[in-house]
Each structure stands twice: as structure tokens, then as C-alpha cells.
Short mmCIF file of C-alpha atoms in Angstrom, two decimals:
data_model
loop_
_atom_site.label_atom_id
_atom_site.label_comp_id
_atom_site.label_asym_id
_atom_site.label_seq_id
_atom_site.Cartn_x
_atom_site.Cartn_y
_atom_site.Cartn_z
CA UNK A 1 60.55 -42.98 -86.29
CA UNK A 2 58.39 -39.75 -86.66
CA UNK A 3 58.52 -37.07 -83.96
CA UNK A 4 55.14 -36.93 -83.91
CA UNK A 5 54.87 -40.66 -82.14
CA UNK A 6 57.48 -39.59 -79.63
CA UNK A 7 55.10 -36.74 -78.31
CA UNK A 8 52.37 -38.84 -76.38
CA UNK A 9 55.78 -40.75 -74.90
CA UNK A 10 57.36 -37.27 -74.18
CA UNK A 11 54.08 -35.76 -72.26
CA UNK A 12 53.35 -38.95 -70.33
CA UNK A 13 57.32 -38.84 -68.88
CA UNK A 14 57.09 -35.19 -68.53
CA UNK A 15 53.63 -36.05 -66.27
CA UNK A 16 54.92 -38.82 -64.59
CA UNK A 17 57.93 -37.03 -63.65
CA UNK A 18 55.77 -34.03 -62.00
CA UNK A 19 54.05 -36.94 -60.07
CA UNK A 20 56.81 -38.77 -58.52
CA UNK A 21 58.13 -35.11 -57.64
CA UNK A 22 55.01 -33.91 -55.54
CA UNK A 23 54.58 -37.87 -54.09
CA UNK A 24 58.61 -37.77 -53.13
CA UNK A 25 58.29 -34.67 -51.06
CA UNK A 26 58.16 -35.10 -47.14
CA UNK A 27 54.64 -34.05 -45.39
CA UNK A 28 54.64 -33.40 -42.03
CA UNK A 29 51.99 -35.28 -40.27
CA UNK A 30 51.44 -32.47 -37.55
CA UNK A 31 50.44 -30.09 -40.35
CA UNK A 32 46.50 -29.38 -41.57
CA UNK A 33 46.28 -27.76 -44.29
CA UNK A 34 43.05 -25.79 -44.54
CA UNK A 35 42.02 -23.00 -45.71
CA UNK A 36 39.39 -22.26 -43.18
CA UNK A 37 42.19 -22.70 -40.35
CA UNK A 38 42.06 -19.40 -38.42
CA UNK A 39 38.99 -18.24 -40.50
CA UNK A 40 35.11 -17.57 -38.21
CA UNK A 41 32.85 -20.17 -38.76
CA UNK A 42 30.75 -19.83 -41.89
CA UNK A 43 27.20 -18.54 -40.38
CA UNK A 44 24.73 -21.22 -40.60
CA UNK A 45 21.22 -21.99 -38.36
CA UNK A 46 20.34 -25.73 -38.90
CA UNK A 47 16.57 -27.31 -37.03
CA UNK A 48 16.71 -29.93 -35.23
CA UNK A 49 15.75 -33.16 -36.17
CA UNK A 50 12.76 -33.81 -35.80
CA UNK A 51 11.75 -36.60 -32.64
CA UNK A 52 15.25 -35.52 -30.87
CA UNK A 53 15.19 -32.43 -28.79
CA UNK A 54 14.02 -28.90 -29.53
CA UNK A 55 17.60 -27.39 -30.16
CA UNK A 56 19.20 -27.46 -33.74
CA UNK A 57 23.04 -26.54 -34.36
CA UNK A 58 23.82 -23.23 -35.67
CA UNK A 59 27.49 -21.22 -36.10
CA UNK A 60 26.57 -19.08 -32.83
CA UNK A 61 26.55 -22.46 -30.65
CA UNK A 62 30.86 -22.53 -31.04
CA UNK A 63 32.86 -20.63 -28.38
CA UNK A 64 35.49 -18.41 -29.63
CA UNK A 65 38.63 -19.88 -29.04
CA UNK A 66 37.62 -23.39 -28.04
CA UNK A 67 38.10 -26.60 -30.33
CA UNK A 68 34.70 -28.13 -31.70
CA UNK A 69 34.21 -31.35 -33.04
CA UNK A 70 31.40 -31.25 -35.79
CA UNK A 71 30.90 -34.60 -37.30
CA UNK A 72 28.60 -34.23 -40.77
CA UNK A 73 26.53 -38.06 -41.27
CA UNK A 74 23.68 -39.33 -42.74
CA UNK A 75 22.12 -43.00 -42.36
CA UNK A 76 22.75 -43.96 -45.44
CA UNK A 77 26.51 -43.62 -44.85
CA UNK A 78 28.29 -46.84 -44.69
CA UNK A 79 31.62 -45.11 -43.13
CA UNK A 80 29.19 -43.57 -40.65
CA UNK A 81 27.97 -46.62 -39.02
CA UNK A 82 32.09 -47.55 -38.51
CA UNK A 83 33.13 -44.51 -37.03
CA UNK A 84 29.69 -43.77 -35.08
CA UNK A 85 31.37 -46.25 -32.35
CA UNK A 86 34.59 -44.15 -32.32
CA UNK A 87 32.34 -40.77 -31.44
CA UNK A 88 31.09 -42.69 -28.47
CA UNK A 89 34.15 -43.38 -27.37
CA UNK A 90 35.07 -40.15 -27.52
CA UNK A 91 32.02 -38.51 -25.94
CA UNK A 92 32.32 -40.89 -22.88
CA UNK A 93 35.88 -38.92 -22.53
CA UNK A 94 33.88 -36.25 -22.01
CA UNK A 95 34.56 -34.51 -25.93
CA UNK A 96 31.56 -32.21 -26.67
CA UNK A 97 30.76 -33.34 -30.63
CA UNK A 98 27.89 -31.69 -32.45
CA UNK A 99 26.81 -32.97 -35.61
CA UNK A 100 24.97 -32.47 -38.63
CA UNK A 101 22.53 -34.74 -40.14
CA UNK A 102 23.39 -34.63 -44.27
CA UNK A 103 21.03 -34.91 -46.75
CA UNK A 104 18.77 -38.07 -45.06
CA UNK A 105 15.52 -38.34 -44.12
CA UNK A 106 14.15 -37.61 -39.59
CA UNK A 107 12.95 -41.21 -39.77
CA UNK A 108 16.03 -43.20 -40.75
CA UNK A 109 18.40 -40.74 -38.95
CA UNK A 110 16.75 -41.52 -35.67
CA UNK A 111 16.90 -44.74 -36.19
CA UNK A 112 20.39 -44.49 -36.62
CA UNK A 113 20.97 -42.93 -33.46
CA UNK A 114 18.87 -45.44 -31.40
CA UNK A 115 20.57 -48.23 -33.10
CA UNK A 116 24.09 -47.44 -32.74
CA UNK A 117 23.84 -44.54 -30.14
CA UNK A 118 23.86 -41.51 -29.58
CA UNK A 119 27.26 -38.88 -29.50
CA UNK A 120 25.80 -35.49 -30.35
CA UNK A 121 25.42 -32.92 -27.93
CA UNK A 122 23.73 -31.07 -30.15
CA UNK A 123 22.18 -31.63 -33.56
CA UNK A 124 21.57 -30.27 -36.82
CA UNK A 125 19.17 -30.93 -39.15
CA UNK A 126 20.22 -30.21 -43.24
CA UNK A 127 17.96 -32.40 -45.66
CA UNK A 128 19.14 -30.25 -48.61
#
């Protein structure tokens, strides 16, 4: 047997060998790794969409030092509708969440809302 045949078997051990290494190392679950942790938010000024309100979400609406839940959705998410329910749940514990309507049209992202409810204290609007 030619070296040359052993090669593709020599990179796909050396490969597989680098992947059971990272997937063998312990994560701590308590961690987040981010690299926005500890950062200022990004500055941003989003409308409102349109039919709900006359306030729109932008970076100046998050208190320094305070937690903020910001949940990014669009209608045509199918993981939306699912954890929509969740964000209720969580709002009736009294959890401020603002979100941000993603790249979706006013019309089926109000109808969103007055299908499944509404969670948002406050709302952005970002068709692009």
C-alpha cells in the first residue's frame, strides 16, 4: 500500500481526534459565553409597528444595570409560535420583555400577536 492512500485515512483520524477532544471537555452550564457580556448595548432606534401603539424600541429604552429580556420574532417563525406561550408566562410573572419584530410584514405580525397574545412591553419594528 502507497502512502499516498493512507493520507485521507491519516487527516480524517487526525480530525476526528480534535472532535472527540473539544466534545469530551466539561462545560459548565452556569457559564454564557458572549462576547457582548459586559459590553453597552449596540445603539439602535426601531418604529413601532404599525396598528400597535405609538412607541418603538430603541437601545436608550434599557436601564443601566438592570437585566432585559429582548425576544427577536417574526410571524413566519415556526419556533416563535412555540415559545410565544412561554413569554406569556413569563410576563404574567411580572418579567418586562421587549421585542423586535424581524424581517415580516405590520399585517401578519399583528395578527400574530392577537392570535397567540401579546408579551411585549414594548415593540420594535425592523422589516429589513
Amino acid at each position: 500500500m502507497k502512502p499516498a492512500y493512507l493520507l485521507p485515512l491519516a487527516i480524517f483520524l487526525v480530525t476526528a481526534a480534535i472532535f472527540a477532544w473539544q466534545l469530551s471537555k466539561p462545560e459548565d452550564p452556569r457559564v454564557i459565553r458572549s462576547a457582548l457580556i459586559g459590553k453597552p448595548v449596540p445603539q439602535f432606534a426601531l418604529p413601532p409597528l404599525e396598528g400597535r401603539g405609538t412607541e418603538g424600541l430603541s437601545s436608550q429604552d434599557f436601564a443601566k444595570g438592570h437585566v432585559t429580556l429582548v425576544n427577536g420574532w417574526a410571524s413566519w417563525c415556526t419556533p416563535c409560535r412555540a415559545e410565544n406561550t412561554v413569554l406569556l408566562g413569563l410576563k404574567q410573572r411580572g418579567i418586562v420583555i421587549h421585542g423586535i419584530v424581524y424581517k415580516d410584514k405590520p399585517g401578519p405580525a399583528r395578527d400574530f400577536l392577537g392570535e397567540l397574545g401579546d408579551p411585549f412591553a414594548q415593540l420594535g419594528f425592523d422589516a429589513d
